[in-house]
Short mmCIF file of C-alpha atoms in Angstrom, two decimals:
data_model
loop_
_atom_site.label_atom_id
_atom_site.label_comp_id
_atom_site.label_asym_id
_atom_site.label_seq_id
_atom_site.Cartn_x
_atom_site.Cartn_y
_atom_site.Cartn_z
CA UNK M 1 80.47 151.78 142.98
CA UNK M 2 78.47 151.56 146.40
CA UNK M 3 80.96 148.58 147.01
CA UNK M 4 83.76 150.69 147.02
CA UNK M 5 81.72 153.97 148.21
CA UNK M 6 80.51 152.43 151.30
CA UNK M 7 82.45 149.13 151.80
CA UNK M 8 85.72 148.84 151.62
CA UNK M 9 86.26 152.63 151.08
CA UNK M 10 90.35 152.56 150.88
CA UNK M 11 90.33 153.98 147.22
CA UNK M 12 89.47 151.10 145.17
CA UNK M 13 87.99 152.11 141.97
CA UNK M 14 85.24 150.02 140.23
CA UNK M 15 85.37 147.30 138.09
CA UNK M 16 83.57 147.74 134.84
CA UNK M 17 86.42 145.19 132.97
CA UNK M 18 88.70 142.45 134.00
CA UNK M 19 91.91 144.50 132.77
CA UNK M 20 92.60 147.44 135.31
CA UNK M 21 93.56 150.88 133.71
CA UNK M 22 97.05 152.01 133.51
CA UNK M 23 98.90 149.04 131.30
CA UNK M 24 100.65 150.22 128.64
CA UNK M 25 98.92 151.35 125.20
CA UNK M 26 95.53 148.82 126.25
CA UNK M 27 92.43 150.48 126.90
CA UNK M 28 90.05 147.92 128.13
CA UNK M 29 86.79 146.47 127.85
CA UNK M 30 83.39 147.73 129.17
CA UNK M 31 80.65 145.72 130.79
CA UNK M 32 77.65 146.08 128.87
CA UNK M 33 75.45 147.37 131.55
CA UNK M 34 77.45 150.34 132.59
CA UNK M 35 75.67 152.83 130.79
CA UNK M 36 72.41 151.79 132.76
CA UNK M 37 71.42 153.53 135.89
CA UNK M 38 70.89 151.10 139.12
CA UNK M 39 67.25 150.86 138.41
CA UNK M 40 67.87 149.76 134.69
CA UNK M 41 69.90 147.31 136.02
CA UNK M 42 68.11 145.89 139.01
CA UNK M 43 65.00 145.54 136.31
CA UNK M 44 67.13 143.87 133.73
CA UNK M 45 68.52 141.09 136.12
CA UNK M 46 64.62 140.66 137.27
CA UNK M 47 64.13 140.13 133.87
CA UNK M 48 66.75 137.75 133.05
CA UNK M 49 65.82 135.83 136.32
CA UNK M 50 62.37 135.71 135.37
CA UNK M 51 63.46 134.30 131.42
CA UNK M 52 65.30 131.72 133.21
CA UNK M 53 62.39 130.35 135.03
CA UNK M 54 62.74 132.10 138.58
CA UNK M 55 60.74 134.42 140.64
CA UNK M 56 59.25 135.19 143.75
CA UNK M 57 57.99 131.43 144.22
CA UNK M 58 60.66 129.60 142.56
CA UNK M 59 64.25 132.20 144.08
CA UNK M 60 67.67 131.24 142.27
CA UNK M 61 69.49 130.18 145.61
CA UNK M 62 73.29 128.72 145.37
CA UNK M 63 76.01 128.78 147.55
CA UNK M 64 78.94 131.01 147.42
CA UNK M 65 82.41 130.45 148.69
CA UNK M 66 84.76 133.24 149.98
CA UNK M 67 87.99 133.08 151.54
CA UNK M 68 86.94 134.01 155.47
CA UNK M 69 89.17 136.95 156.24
CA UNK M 70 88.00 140.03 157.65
CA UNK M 71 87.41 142.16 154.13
CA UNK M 72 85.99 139.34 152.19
CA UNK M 73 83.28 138.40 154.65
CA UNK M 74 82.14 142.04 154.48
CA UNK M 75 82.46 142.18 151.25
CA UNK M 76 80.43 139.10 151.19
CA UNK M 77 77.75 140.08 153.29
CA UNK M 78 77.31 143.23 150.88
CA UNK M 79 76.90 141.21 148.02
CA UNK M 80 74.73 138.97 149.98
CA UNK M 81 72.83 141.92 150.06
CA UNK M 82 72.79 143.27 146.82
CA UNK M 83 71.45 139.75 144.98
CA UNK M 84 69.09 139.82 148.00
CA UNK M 85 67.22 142.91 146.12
CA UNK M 86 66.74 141.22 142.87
CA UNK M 87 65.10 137.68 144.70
CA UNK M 88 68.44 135.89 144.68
CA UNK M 89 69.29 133.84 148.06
CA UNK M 90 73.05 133.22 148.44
CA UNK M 91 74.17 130.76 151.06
CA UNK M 92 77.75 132.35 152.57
CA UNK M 93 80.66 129.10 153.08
CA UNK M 94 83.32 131.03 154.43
CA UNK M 95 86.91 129.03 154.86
CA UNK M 96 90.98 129.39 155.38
CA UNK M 97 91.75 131.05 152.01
CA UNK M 98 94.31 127.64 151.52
CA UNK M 99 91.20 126.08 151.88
CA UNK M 100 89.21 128.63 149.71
CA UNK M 101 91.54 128.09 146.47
CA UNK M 102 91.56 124.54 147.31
CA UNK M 103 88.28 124.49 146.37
CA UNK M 104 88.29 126.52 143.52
CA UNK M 105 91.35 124.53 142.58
CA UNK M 106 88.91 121.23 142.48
CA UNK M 107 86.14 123.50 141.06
CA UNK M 108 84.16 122.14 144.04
CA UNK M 109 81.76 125.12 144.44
CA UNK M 110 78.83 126.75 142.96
CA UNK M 111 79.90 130.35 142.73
CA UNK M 112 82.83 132.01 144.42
CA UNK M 113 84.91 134.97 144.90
CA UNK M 114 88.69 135.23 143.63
CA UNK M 115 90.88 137.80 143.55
CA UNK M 116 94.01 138.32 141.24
CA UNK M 117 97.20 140.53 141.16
CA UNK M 118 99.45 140.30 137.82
CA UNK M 119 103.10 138.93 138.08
CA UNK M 120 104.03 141.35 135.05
CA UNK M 121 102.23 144.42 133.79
CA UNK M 122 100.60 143.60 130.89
CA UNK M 123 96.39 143.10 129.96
CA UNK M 124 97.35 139.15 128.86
CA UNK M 125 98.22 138.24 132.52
CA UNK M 126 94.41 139.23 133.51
CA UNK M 127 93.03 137.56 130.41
CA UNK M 128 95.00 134.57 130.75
CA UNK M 129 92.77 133.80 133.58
CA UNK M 130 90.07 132.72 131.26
CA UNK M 131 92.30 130.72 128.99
CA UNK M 132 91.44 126.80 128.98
CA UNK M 133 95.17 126.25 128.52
CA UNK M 134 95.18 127.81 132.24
CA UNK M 135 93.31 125.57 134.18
CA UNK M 136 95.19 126.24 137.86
CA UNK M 137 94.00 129.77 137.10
CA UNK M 138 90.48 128.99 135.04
CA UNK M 139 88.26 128.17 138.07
CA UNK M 140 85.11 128.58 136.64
CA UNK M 141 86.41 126.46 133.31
CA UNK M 142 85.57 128.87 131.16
CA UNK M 143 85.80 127.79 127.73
CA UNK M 144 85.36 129.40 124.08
CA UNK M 145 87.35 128.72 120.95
CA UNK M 146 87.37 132.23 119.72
CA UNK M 147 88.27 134.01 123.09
CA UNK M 148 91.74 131.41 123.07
CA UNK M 149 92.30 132.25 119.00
CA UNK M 150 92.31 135.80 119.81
CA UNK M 151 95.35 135.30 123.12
CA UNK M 152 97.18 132.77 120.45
CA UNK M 153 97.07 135.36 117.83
CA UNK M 154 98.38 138.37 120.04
CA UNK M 155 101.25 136.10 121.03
CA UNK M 156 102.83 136.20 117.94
CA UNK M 157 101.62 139.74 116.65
CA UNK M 158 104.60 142.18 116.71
CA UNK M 159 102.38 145.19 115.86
CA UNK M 160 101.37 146.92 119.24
CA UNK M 161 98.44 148.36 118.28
CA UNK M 162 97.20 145.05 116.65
CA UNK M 163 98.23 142.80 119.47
CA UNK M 164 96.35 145.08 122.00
CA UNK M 165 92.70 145.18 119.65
CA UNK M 166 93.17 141.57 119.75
CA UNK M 167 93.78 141.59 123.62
CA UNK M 168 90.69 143.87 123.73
CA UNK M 169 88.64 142.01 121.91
CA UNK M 170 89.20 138.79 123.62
CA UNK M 171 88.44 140.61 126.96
CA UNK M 172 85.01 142.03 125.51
CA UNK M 173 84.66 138.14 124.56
CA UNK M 174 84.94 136.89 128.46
CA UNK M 175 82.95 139.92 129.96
CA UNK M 176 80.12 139.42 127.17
CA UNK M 177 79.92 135.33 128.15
CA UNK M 178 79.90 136.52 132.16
CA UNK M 179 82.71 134.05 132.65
CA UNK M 180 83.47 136.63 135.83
CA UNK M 181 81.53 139.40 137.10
CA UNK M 182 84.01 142.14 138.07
CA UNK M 183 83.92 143.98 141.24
CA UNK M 184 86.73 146.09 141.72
CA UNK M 185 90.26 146.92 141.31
CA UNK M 186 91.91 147.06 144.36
CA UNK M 187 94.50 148.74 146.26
CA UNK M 188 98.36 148.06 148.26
CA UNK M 189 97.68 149.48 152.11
CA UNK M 190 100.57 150.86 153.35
CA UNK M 191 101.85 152.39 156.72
CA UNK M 192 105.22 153.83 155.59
CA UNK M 193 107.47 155.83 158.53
CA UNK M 194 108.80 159.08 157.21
CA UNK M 195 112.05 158.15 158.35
CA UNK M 196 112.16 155.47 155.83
CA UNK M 197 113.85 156.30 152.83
CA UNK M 198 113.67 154.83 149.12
CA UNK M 199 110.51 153.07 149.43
CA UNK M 200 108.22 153.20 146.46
CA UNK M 201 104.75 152.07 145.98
CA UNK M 202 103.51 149.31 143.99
CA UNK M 203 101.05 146.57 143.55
CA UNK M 204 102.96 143.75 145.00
CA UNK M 205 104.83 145.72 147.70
CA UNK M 206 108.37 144.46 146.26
#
């Protein structure tokens, strides 16, 4: 929320799933944490910090890899930020975004930020990014049996309903495991003439 409140601020909304709103008959997964206030949450990742063995005297530092353009290294910086509060040092390696999903490509990085826009409309082209038979698209090689039952089973289920509780339940699945941690869903900026006529808004600006 303060991400796109006081960040990027061009009418993103936040990302409390992987699956945006608005595909057809799906209503998507929830984070676990959203119910909980910021300071609920900043206590709770101290506390899962601390179970894992770090603290004060012994920080969880990694690198993290973003493509170097001018919204991602702000966005970057925020985050940088935000995992500053709970003892967390992140090293920034900025790059050409070729470069950037090179990388990710090779799976040569420690944590990184990706973004994704669907090629049809339709909650199994988000989830798809955690399926292992994916692995251009599965940076973080994500990998549990049940999640990839559940997108094999809603491929052949004709029932709509049924196919999207499968679809939903797989997606509570890869939020639950953290495979990805959701930031926002983001937005087509456009500078349209009024003298132009016919043009109609969407995602991929076809």
């Amino acid at each position: 929320e303060i991400m796109v409140a006081k960040v990027t601020r061009a009418g993103e909304r936040p990302a409390y799933a992987l699956v945006p709103p608005g595909m057809p008959q799906y209503q998507s997964a929830q984070l676990s944490f959203r119910r909980m206030n910021m300071e609920q949450r900043l206590a709770h990742a101290r506390a899962l910090l601390a179970d894992a063995g770090y603290g004060v005297n012994n920080p969880l530092s990694f690198e993290y890899n973003f493509a170097g353009t001018t919204e991602t290294r702000i966005i970057s910086v925020a985050l940088q930020g935000m995992w500053n509060n709970v003892g967390v040092k992140a090293l920034m390696v900025p790059s050409d975004s070729q470069i950037h999903y090179n990388l990710l490509r090779k799976r040569d990085f420690q944590a990184a930020w990706a973004g994704w826009a669907a090629d049809y409309r339709d909650p199994k082209n988000f989830l798809t990014l955690g399926s292992v038979s994916a692995p251009d698209l599965n940076y973080g090689d994500y990998a549990n049996p049940q999640f990839d039952a559940l997108l094999d089973r809603s491929d052949r289920e004709r029932n709509v309903e049924t196919r999207s509780a499968l679809l939903r339940r797989a997606e509570q699945l890869l939020l639950d495991d953290v495979a990805v941690a959701p930031v926002f869903f983001g937005v087509a900026r456009d500078l349209v003439s009024p003298q132009v006529k016919g043009w109609k808004d969407n995602v991929l600006n076809v």
